[in-house]
Coordinates of C-alpha atoms in Angstrom, one line a residue:
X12 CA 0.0 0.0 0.0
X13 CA 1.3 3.9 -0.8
X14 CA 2.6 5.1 2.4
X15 CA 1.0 7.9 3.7
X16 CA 1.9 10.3 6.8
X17 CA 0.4 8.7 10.1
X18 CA -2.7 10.2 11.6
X19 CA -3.7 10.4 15.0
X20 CA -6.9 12.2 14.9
X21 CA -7.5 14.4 18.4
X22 CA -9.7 13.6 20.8
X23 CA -11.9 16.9 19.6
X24 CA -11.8 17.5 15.9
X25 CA -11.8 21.6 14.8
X26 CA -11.4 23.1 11.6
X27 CA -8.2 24.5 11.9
X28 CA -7.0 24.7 8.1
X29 CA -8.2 24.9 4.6
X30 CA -8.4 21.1 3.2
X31 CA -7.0 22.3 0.2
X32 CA -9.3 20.2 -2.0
X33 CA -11.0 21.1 -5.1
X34 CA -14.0 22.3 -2.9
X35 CA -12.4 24.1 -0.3
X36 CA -14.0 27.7 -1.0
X37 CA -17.0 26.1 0.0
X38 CA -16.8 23.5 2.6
X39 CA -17.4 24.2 6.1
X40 CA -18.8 22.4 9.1
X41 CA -21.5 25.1 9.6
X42 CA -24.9 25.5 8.4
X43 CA -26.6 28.8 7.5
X44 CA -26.6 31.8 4.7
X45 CA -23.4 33.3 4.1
X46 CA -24.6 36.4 2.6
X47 CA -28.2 38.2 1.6
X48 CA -29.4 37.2 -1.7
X49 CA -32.8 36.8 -3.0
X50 CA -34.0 33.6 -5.5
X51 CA -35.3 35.5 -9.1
X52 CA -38.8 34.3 -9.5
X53 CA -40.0 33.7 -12.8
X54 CA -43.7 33.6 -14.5
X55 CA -44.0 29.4 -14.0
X56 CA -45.4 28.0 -11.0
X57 CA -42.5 25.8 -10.4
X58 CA -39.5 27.3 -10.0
X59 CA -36.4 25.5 -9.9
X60 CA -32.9 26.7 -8.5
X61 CA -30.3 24.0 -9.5
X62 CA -27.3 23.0 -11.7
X63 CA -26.6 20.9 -14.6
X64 CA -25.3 18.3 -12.0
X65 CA -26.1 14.6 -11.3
X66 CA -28.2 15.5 -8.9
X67 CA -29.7 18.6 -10.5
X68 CA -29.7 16.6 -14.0
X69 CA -33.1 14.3 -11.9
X70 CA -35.2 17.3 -11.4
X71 CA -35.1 18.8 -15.0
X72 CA -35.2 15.4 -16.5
X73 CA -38.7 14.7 -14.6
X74 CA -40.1 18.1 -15.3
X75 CA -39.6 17.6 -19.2
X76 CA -41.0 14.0 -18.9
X77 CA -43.9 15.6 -17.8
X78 CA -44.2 18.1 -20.5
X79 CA -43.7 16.0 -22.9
X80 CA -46.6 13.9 -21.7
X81 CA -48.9 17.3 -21.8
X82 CA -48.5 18.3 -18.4
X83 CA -49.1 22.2 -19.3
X84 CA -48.9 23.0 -15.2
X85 CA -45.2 21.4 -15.0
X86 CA -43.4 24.5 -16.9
X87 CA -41.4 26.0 -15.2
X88 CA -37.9 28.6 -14.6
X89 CA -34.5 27.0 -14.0
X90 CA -32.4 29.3 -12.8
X91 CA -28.3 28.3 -11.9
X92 CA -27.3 28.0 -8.8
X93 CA -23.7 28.4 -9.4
X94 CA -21.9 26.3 -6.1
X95 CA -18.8 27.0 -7.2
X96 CA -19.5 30.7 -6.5
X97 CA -21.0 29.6 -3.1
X98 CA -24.9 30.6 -4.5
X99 CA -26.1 28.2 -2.1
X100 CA -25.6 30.0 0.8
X101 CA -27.3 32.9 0.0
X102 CA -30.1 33.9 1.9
X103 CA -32.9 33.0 -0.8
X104 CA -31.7 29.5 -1.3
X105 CA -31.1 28.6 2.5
X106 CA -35.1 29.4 2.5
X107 CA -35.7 26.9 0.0
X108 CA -32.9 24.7 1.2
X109 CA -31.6 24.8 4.7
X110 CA -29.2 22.0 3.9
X111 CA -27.7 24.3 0.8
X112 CA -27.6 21.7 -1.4
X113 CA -29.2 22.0 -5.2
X114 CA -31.8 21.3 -6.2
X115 CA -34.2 23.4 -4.5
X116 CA -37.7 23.5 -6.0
X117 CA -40.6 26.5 -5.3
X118 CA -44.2 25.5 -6.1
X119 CA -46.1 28.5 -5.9
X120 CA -49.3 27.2 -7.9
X121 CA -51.2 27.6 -4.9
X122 CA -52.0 30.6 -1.8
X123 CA -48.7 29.6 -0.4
X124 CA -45.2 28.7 -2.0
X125 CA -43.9 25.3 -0.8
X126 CA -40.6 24.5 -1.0
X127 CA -39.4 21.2 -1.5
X128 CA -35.6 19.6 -1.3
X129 CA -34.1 17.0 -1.7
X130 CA -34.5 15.0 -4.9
X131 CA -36.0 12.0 -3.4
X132 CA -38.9 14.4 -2.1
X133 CA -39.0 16.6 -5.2
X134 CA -39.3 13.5 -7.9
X135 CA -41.9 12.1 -5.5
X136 CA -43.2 15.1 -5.1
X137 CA -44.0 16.1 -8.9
X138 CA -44.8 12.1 -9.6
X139 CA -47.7 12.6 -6.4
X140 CA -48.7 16.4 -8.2
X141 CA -49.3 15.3 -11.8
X142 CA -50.0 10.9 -11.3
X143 CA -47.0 10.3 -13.3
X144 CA -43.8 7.6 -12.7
X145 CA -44.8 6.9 -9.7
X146 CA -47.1 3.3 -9.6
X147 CA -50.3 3.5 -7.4
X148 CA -50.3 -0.5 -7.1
X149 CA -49.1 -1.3 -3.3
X150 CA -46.8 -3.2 -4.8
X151 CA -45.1 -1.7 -8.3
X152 CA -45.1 1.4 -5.6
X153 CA -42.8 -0.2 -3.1
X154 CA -40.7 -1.9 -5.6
X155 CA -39.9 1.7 -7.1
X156 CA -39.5 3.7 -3.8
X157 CA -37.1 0.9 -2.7
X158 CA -35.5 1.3 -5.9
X159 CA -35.4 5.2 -5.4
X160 CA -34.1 5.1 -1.8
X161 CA -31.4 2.9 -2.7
X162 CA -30.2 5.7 -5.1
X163 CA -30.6 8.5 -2.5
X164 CA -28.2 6.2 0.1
X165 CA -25.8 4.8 -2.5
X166 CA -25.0 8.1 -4.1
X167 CA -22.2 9.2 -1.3
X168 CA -20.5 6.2 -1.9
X169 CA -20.1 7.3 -5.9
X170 CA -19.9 11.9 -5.7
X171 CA -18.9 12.1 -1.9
X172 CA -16.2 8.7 -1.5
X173 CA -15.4 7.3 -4.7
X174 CA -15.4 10.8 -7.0
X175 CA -14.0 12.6 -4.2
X176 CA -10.8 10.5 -3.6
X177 CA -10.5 9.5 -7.4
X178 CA -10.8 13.1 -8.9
X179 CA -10.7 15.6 -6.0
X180 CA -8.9 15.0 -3.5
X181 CA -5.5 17.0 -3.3
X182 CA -3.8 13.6 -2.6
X183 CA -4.2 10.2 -3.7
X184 CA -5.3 7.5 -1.1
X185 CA -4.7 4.3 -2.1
X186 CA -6.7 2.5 1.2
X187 CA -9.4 5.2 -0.2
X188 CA -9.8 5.0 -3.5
X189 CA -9.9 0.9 -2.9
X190 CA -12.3 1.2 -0.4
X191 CA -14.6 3.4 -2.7
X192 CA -14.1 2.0 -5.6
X193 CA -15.3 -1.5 -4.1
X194 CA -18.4 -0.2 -3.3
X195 CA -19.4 1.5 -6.1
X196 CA -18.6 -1.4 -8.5
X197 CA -20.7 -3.8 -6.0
X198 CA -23.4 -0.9 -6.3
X199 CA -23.2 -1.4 -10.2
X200 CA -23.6 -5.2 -9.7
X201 CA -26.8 -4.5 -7.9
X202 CA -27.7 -2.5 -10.6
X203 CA -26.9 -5.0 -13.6
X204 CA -28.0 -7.7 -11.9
X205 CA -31.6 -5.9 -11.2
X206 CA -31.1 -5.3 -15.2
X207 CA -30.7 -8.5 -15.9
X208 CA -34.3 -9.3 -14.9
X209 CA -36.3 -6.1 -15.8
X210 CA -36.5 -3.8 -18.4
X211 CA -36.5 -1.0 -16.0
X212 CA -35.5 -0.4 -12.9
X213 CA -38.6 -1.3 -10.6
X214 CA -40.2 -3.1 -13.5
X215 CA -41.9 -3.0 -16.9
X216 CA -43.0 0.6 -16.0
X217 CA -40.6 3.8 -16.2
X218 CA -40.5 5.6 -13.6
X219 CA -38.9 7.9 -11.0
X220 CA -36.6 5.5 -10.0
X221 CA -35.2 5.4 -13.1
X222 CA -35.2 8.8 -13.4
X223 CA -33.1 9.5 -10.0
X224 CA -30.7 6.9 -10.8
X225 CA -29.9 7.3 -14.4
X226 CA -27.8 10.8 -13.7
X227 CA -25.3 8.8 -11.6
X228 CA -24.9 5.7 -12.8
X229 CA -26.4 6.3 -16.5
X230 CA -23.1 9.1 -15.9
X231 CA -20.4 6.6 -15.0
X232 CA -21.5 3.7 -17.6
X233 CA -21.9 6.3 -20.7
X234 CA -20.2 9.7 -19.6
X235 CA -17.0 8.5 -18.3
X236 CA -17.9 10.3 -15.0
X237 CA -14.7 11.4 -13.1
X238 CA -12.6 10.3 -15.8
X239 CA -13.1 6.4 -14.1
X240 CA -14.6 4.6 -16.9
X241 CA -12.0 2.5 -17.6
X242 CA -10.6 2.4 -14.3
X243 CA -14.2 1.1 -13.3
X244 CA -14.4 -1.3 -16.4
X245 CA -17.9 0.2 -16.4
X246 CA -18.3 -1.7 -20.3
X247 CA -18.4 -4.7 -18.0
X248 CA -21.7 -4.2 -16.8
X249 CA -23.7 -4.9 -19.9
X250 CA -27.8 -4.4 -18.6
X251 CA -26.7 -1.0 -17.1
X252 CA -25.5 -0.2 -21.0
X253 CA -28.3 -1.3 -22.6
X254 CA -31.1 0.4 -20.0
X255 CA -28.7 3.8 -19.9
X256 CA -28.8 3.4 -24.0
X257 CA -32.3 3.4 -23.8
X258 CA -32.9 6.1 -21.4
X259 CA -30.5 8.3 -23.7
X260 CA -32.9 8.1 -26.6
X261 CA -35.7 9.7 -25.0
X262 CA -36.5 13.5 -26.0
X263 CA -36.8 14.7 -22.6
X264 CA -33.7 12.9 -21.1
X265 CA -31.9 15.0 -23.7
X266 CA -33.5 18.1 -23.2
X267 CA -33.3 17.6 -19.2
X268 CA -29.4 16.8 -19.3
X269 CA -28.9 20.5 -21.2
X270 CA -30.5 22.6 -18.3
X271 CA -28.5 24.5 -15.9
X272 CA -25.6 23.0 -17.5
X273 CA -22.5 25.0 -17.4
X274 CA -19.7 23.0 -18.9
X275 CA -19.3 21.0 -21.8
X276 CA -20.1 21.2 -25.9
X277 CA -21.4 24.7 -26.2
X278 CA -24.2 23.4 -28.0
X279 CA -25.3 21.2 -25.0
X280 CA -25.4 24.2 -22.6
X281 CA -28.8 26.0 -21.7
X282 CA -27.9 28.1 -18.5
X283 CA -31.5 29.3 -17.7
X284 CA -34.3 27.5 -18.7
X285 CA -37.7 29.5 -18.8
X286 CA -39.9 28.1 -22.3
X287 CA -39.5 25.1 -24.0
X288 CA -38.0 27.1 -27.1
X289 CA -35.2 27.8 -25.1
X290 CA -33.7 24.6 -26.5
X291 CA -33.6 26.3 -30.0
X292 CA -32.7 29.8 -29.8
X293 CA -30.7 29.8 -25.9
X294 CA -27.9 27.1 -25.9
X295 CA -24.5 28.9 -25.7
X296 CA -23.6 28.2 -28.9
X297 CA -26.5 29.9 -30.4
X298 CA -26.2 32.9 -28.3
X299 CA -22.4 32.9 -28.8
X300 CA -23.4 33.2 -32.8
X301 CA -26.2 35.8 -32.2
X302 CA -24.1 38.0 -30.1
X303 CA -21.7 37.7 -33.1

C-alpha cells in the first residue's frame, strides 16, 4: 500500500485549516446563509434553483418527462445556482434549502409557495402532483421507492467517497480510493443484476426511480464520469449499458441533461431555462453566434 503520513486524529476534531481540496472555497462544518441574496422568481409556477449536476440533472429530467406527456402545469424557470461561487448559501436559497444543497424547488401554484428539497422528495413530489412515474399499485409502488431510496443512500459512496478521492482530493489514497471503488462497483452489480431481470429499474414501467438513478450511474457507464470509466471497467456491466442506452434516446432525457448545464459542448449548454423554445434559440452556442 502507498505510504502515507500517520494520523492520529484528536480527541476533539476543529477546523483548523483549509483542506485544500478542489471544494475548499466552500466547505465548512457550519450551516446557514453566508450572505443576503434573494432567488429570481420567474412567471412558471414551479421554480427550480439548481445545476446541470447529477443531482440537478433528476429534477429537469422529470419536469420535461412531464411536458412532454402534456402536463401544461409542469413549466417551469431553471435558474443556476452556481456552487462553485458559493450561490447556495445565499439567503434565498437557504429558505428553499436549509441544507444548501441544489436542487431546491418552489411550487407557488397555490395561496402559499412550498418548497421542497431533496431530490427523493422533489421526484416524488412532482410524480404525487401530476400521477406520473410513480405506480399506485401497493406493490409496483414499493418496488420503485425501494429502488429510489437505494439511489438516495448509494450516491455518497459514488460523488462524496469514490469521486471525491478519485478526482478531487488533493492527494491520492490508495486505502481510499480501494475502499470506494469497491463499493461502487458492487453498487453497479446490484444494478446490472436488477437489469438483468427487468426492463427498468422497478419493473416493466418507467418511472422515477429510473429517473433518480440514471444521472449517476447512467453518468459513470456512458459519460466517463470522473474520468473512471476504464478504471471502473464500467463496459463490464452490460444491462446498465443497454437500460442507460435506452434512457438516452428519450426526447426529454436529452433536453433535461442541457438545463443548468455549465460546462461542456457549447451546444449542450442552456444556463437558464424558462420556455421550451429555449432549447432552440438559448444554448450557448446559439447565443455565442447571435451576439456575433
Amino acid at each position: 500500500m502507498t505510504d502515507t503520513p500517520e494520523y492520529t486524529p484528536p480527541k476533539v476534531w476543529s477546523w483548523t485549516k483549509p483542506n485544500g481540496g478542489r471544494f475548499e472555497n466552500i466547505n465548512r462544518p457550519t450551516a446557514g446563509a453566508t450572505h443576503e441574496k434573494e432567488l429570481p422568481v420567474g412567471r412558471h409556477p414551479l421554480q427550480l434553483y439548481s445545476l446541470g449536476t447529477p443531482n440537478g440533472v433528476k429534477v429537469t429530467i422529470m419536469l420535461e418527462e412531464l411536458l412532454a406527456l402534456g402536463h401544461k402545469d409542469a413549466e417551469y424557470d431553471a435558474w443556476p445556482i452556481k456552487i462553485g461561487d458559493g450561490d447556495q448559501f445565499g439567503s434565498g436559497f437557504v429558505a428553499a434549502n436549509p441544507n444548501s444543497k441544489i436542487p431546491a424547488l418552489v411550487d407557488r401554484s397555490g395561496p402559499k409557495p412550498i418548497r421542497v428539497f431533496e431530490t427523493g422528495a422533489i421526484l416524488t413530489y412532482l410524480a404525487e402532483k401530476f400521477g406520473e412515474f410513480l405506480p399506485t399499485e401497493t406493490a409496483a409502488r414499493a418496488e420503485c421507492l425501494s429502488w429510489l431510496f437505494w439511489q438516495m443512500g448509494s450516491t455518497p459512496y459514488i460523488g462524496g467517497g469514490f469521486g471525491h478521492f478519485y478526482a478531487y482530493a488533493p492527494v491520492k489514497i490508495e486505502y481510499a480510493i480501494d475502499r470506494f471503488a469497491m463499493e461502487t462497483k458492487r453498487l453497479l452489480d446490484v444494478l446490472d443484476r436488477r437489469l438483468a431481470e427487468s426492463k427498468y429499474v422497478a419493473g416493466d414501467a418507467y418511472t422515477i426511480a429510473d429517473i433518480a438513478i440514471f444521472p449517476w450511474y447512467g453518468g459513470l457507464a456512458k459519460f466517463n464520469q470522473y474520468g473512471a470509466a476504464e478504471f471502473l471497467a464500467v463496459h463490464e456491466y452490460k444491462n446498465v449499458q443497454r437500460w442507460a442506452d435506452m434512457l438516452l434516446d428519450r426526447p426529454a432525457v436529452k433536453r433535461g441533461r442541457m438545463v443548468n448545464r455549465l460546462s461542456g459542448e457549447p451546444s449542450s449548454q442552456l444556463h437558464e431555462r424558462h420556455d421550451a423554445s429555449d432549447f432552440d434559440t438559448k444554448t450557448q452556442d446559439k447565443l455565442a453566434a447571435a451576439a456575433n
